[in-house]
Amino acid sequence: MANLLILSLILSLLITTYPPWTNALPTDITNRIRTDPNAIREASSDYGNLVHHVPSAVLYPSSINDIVELIKASCYNHSAPFTIAARGRGHSVRGQAMAGGGVVVEMAALSRNGGGIRVSWSPSLGYYADVGGEEMWADVLRVGLEHGLAPVSWTDYLYLTVGGTLSNAGISGQTFRHGPQISNVLELDVVTGKGELITCSRNKNSELFFGALGGLGQLGIITRARIVLDKAPARGFDVILEELNFVPGLIFRRDVPIVDFLNRVGNLGGGREEVEAHAHPWLNLFIPKSRIHDFYDGVLENMVPRLRKTPGLFIFYPLNTKKWDSRMSAVTPDEDVFYNVGFLHSGGVNEADVFEVFNSEVLGFCEKAGIKVKQYLPYHKSREEWIKHFGSKWSIFQQRKMKFDPKMIYHQDRGFSIRSVAV
Ligand SMILES: Cc1cc2nc3c(=O)[nH]c(=O)nc-3n(C[C@H](O)[C@H](O)[C@H](O)COP(=O)(O)OP(=O)(O)OC[C@H]3O[C@@H](n4cnc5c(N)ncnc54)[C@H](O)[C@@H]3O)c2cc1C
């Protein structure tokens, strides 16, 4: 009995051992920091189940101020700043929302199941919604529809967070029409790496606005986005075919109510056991139109049939550059039209290697054939690869990083050293 008591005392001491920097925080925020195995395990996992970077602590913020205080604690930490990453719902596949040794901010803690979504109208802006960065697109749709309204740009899957997709781009088969989600945002609130909460738009603090959209969470945490709304179409096909050319007779159509169309993938959130048993070594590529036939011949015709595993789901659709704003951090090929190809591999954790080899062979083929693809939801292993990824945007990205996160607090474990981003 005495032994058991000692053991539980030791365990509880271990579990409540907070990193020293928490001393600089007000008690009500310290109370929202967890270091227990469950919190750490969740924050070091994502949908990909390929990498697990272990943070030293997890913040469950009750307000935006909690995030601001955390950033300041990092900035002024006497030894060195600790790294921080926002975690939407962890739908990344390669640890993009992790912070090895640092602190993960679980944005879901701010969520009020749609309570953070406010629909408004103004003569100059029309209909829009102010949405917490932690909210999911499924809830934006639900609340919008209560007003007969809906966002104009979507992802194919709705259980992703607004802050998470705006940090990438937010694309779907309908993006050719209104552009990616980042093209349909009017204003943002962002907590920068200096711990400043800044409101920004195309005309106000525009550098932060353009930088944060598609900025991979590297300039700040998006705590609010003002999203363009329009009258919700009643059915799925009201949107889709209007602007597309197609061969008559080659339409395969199933017309459904708009909610069924937008929510066609449903909610894939499985239990912990299911999540831990599966890996998702996804590869999403943007391919310039001029080389799509070469890509088809080399990859789809030649390499895919040799992939002896169940291939999972592949998605493929065209996108047009004119609907993207080149001032934003998101990167696209240097052509008017490009195609998104998503190899959404799925398999047991032990099978991941097969898909990883396939993915690197695809990238290797493109490199050798001179097909200038860009990765969507990018993951690169070296500084050189990041420079190549950003291309002509690299220097502006660096400048923005130095301006809004000079201490390199926002870091994502993407296989490169934090310092390599800006040096
Ligand atoms: C099943 C599934 C379907 C998908 N479908 C699509 C699709 O149709 N279209 C598409 O574009 N993408 C799609 N994705 C990819 C998805 O957009 C990305 O995974 C993205 O990361 C959003 O997921 P999340 O909200 O869980 O964010 P997380 O994965 O948790 O975070 C993503 C990145 O954003 C950062 N981040 C999170 N919240 C914030 C915030 N508030 N402010 C600043 N940075 C933040 C994180 O640090 C990380 O770098 C899909 C992913 C999955 C798993």
mmCIF file of C-alpha atoms in Angstrom, residues 92-218:
data_model
loop_
_atom_site.group_PDB
_atom_site.id
_atom_site.type_symbol
_atom_site.label_atom_id
_atom_site.label_comp_id
_atom_site.label_asym_id
_atom_site.label_seq_id
_atom_site.Cartn_x
_atom_site.Cartn_y
_atom_site.Cartn_z
ATOM 1 C CA SER A 92 -1.925 17.398 -41.573
ATOM 2 C CA VAL A 93 -0.073 14.327 -42.745
ATOM 3 C CA ARG A 94 3.549 15.135 -41.919
ATOM 4 C CA GLY A 95 3.666 16.812 -38.536
ATOM 5 C CA GLN A 96 2.959 20.319 -39.839
ATOM 6 C CA ALA A 97 0.948 21.128 -36.697
ATOM 7 C CA MET A 98 3.516 19.701 -34.271
ATOM 8 C CA ALA A 99 6.163 21.445 -32.190
ATOM 9 C CA GLY A 100 8.872 19.021 -31.080
ATOM 10 C CA GLY A 101 10.106 20.153 -27.642
ATOM 11 C CA GLY A 102 7.864 23.217 -27.795
ATOM 12 C CA VAL A 103 4.204 23.963 -27.177
ATOM 13 C CA VAL A 104 1.205 22.957 -29.260
ATOM 14 C CA VAL A 105 -1.840 25.229 -29.072
ATOM 15 C CA GLU A 106 -4.974 23.080 -29.331
ATOM 16 C CA MET A 107 -7.227 25.506 -31.185
ATOM 17 C CA ALA A 108 -10.260 23.234 -30.674
ATOM 18 C CA ALA A 109 -10.323 24.405 -27.045
ATOM 19 C CA LEU A 110 -11.566 27.800 -28.299
ATOM 20 C CA SER A 111 -14.335 26.254 -30.359
ATOM 21 C CA ARG A 112 -17.920 26.840 -29.367
ATOM 22 C CA ASN A 113 -19.380 24.463 -31.993
ATOM 23 C CA GLY A 114 -20.282 27.238 -34.337
ATOM 24 C CA GLY A 115 -20.754 29.855 -31.558
ATOM 25 C CA GLY A 116 -17.647 31.578 -32.920
ATOM 26 C CA ILE A 117 -19.370 32.292 -36.261
ATOM 27 C CA ARG A 118 -21.217 35.591 -36.796
ATOM 28 C CA VAL A 119 -23.008 36.402 -40.046
ATOM 29 C CA SER A 120 -23.301 40.068 -41.111
ATOM 30 C CA TRP A 121 -23.972 42.294 -44.075
ATOM 31 C CA SER A 122 -22.620 45.700 -45.056
ATOM 32 C CA PRO A 123 -23.270 47.833 -48.156
ATOM 33 C CA SER A 124 -19.589 47.764 -49.106
ATOM 34 C CA LEU A 125 -18.793 44.118 -48.310
ATOM 35 C CA GLY A 126 -22.100 42.356 -48.871
ATOM 36 C CA TYR A 127 -22.667 39.205 -46.788
ATOM 37 C CA TYR A 128 -19.780 37.842 -44.767
ATOM 38 C CA ALA A 129 -19.072 35.735 -41.671
ATOM 39 C CA ASP A 130 -16.597 36.479 -38.900
ATOM 40 C CA VAL A 131 -15.281 33.086 -37.922
ATOM 41 C CA GLY A 132 -12.862 31.942 -35.229
ATOM 42 C CA GLY A 133 -9.739 30.332 -36.726
ATOM 43 C CA GLU A 134 -10.533 27.221 -34.676
ATOM 44 C CA GLU A 135 -13.986 26.674 -36.216
ATOM 45 C CA MET A 136 -14.628 23.940 -38.760
ATOM 46 C CA TRP A 137 -15.977 24.571 -42.255
ATOM 47 C CA ALA A 138 -18.847 22.162 -41.534
ATOM 48 C CA ASP A 139 -20.019 24.609 -38.854
ATOM 49 C CA VAL A 140 -19.524 27.620 -41.132
ATOM 50 C CA LEU A 141 -21.812 25.882 -43.638
ATOM 51 C CA ARG A 142 -24.403 25.022 -40.985
ATOM 52 C CA VAL A 143 -24.561 28.551 -39.546
ATOM 53 C CA GLY A 144 -24.483 30.164 -43.008
ATOM 54 C CA LEU A 145 -27.403 28.049 -44.203
ATOM 55 C CA GLU A 146 -29.488 29.250 -41.265
ATOM 56 C CA HIS A 147 -29.355 32.592 -43.122
ATOM 57 C CA GLY A 148 -29.713 31.066 -46.598
ATOM 58 C CA LEU A 149 -26.016 31.822 -47.191
ATOM 59 C CA ALA A 150 -22.827 29.849 -47.730
ATOM 60 C CA PRO A 151 -19.122 30.486 -48.356
ATOM 61 C CA VAL A 152 -18.298 30.502 -52.059
ATOM 62 C CA SER A 153 -15.122 28.413 -51.853
ATOM 63 C CA TRP A 154 -14.817 25.017 -50.240
ATOM 64 C CA THR A 155 -12.603 22.102 -49.440
ATOM 65 C CA ASP A 156 -13.781 18.647 -50.490
ATOM 66 C CA TYR A 157 -13.813 17.709 -46.801
ATOM 67 C CA LEU A 158 -15.522 20.018 -44.303
ATOM 68 C CA TYR A 159 -14.159 18.873 -40.936
ATOM 69 C CA LEU A 160 -11.055 21.007 -41.316
ATOM 70 C CA THR A 161 -10.494 24.261 -39.471
ATOM 71 C CA VAL A 162 -10.672 27.703 -40.987
ATOM 72 C CA GLY A 163 -7.205 28.610 -39.657
ATOM 73 C CA GLY A 164 -5.752 25.309 -40.897
ATOM 74 C CA THR A 165 -6.965 25.575 -44.487
ATOM 75 C CA LEU A 166 -6.266 29.316 -44.772
ATOM 76 C CA SER A 167 -2.668 28.561 -43.779
ATOM 77 C CA ASN A 168 -2.455 26.363 -46.876
ATOM 78 C CA ALA A 169 -5.000 27.517 -49.509
ATOM 79 C CA GLY A 170 -8.220 25.508 -49.181
ATOM 80 C CA ILE A 171 -9.072 23.903 -52.507
ATOM 81 C CA SER A 172 -11.684 21.653 -54.054
ATOM 82 C CA GLY A 173 -13.121 20.664 -57.419
ATOM 83 C CA GLN A 174 -15.002 23.997 -57.477
ATOM 84 C CA THR A 175 -11.953 26.202 -56.903
ATOM 85 C CA PHE A 176 -11.706 27.046 -60.621
ATOM 86 C CA ARG A 177 -14.823 29.152 -60.145
ATOM 87 C CA HIS A 178 -14.191 31.415 -57.121
ATOM 88 C CA GLY A 179 -10.562 30.617 -56.383
ATOM 89 C CA PRO A 180 -9.190 28.932 -53.266
ATOM 90 C CA GLN A 181 -10.533 29.794 -49.823
ATOM 91 C CA ILE A 182 -7.635 32.220 -49.296
ATOM 92 C CA SER A 183 -8.962 34.293 -52.224
ATOM 93 C CA ASN A 184 -12.293 34.721 -50.461
ATOM 94 C CA VAL A 185 -11.185 36.256 -47.182
ATOM 95 C CA LEU A 186 -11.756 39.935 -46.390
ATOM 96 C CA GLU A 187 -9.951 40.351 -43.087
ATOM 97 C CA LEU A 188 -7.928 38.422 -40.515
ATOM 98 C CA ASP A 189 -6.954 38.720 -36.872
ATOM 99 C CA VAL A 190 -3.492 37.246 -36.391
ATOM 100 C CA VAL A 191 -1.351 36.772 -33.276
ATOM 101 C CA THR A 192 2.155 37.313 -34.595
ATOM 102 C CA GLY A 193 5.373 35.803 -33.307
ATOM 103 C CA LYS A 194 5.864 39.012 -31.324
ATOM 104 C CA GLY A 195 2.677 38.367 -29.377
ATOM 105 C CA GLU A 196 0.794 41.201 -31.097
ATOM 106 C CA LEU A 197 -2.842 40.689 -32.077
ATOM 107 C CA ILE A 198 -3.150 42.457 -35.436
ATOM 108 C CA THR A 199 -6.189 42.985 -37.657
ATOM 109 C CA CYS A 200 -5.219 42.920 -41.305
ATOM 110 C CA SER A 201 -6.804 43.063 -44.747
ATOM 111 C CA ARG A 202 -5.893 43.969 -48.335
ATOM 112 C CA ASN A 203 -5.701 47.636 -47.309
ATOM 113 C CA LYS A 204 -4.661 47.457 -43.674
ATOM 114 C CA ASN A 205 -1.470 45.734 -42.525
ATOM 115 C CA SER A 206 -1.608 44.077 -45.922
ATOM 116 C CA GLU A 207 1.812 42.452 -45.643
ATOM 117 C CA LEU A 208 0.606 40.319 -42.745
ATOM 118 C CA PHE A 209 -2.676 39.607 -44.530
ATOM 119 C CA PHE A 210 -1.010 38.374 -47.710
ATOM 120 C CA GLY A 211 1.748 36.625 -45.775
ATOM 121 C CA ALA A 212 -0.538 34.682 -43.417
ATOM 122 C CA LEU A 213 -2.786 33.422 -46.226
ATOM 123 C CA GLY A 214 -1.049 30.280 -47.424
ATOM 124 C CA GLY A 215 1.742 31.057 -44.930
ATOM 125 C CA LEU A 216 1.889 27.535 -43.399
ATOM 126 C CA GLY A 217 1.290 28.986 -39.933
ATOM 127 C CA GLN A 218 4.742 30.593 -40.047
#
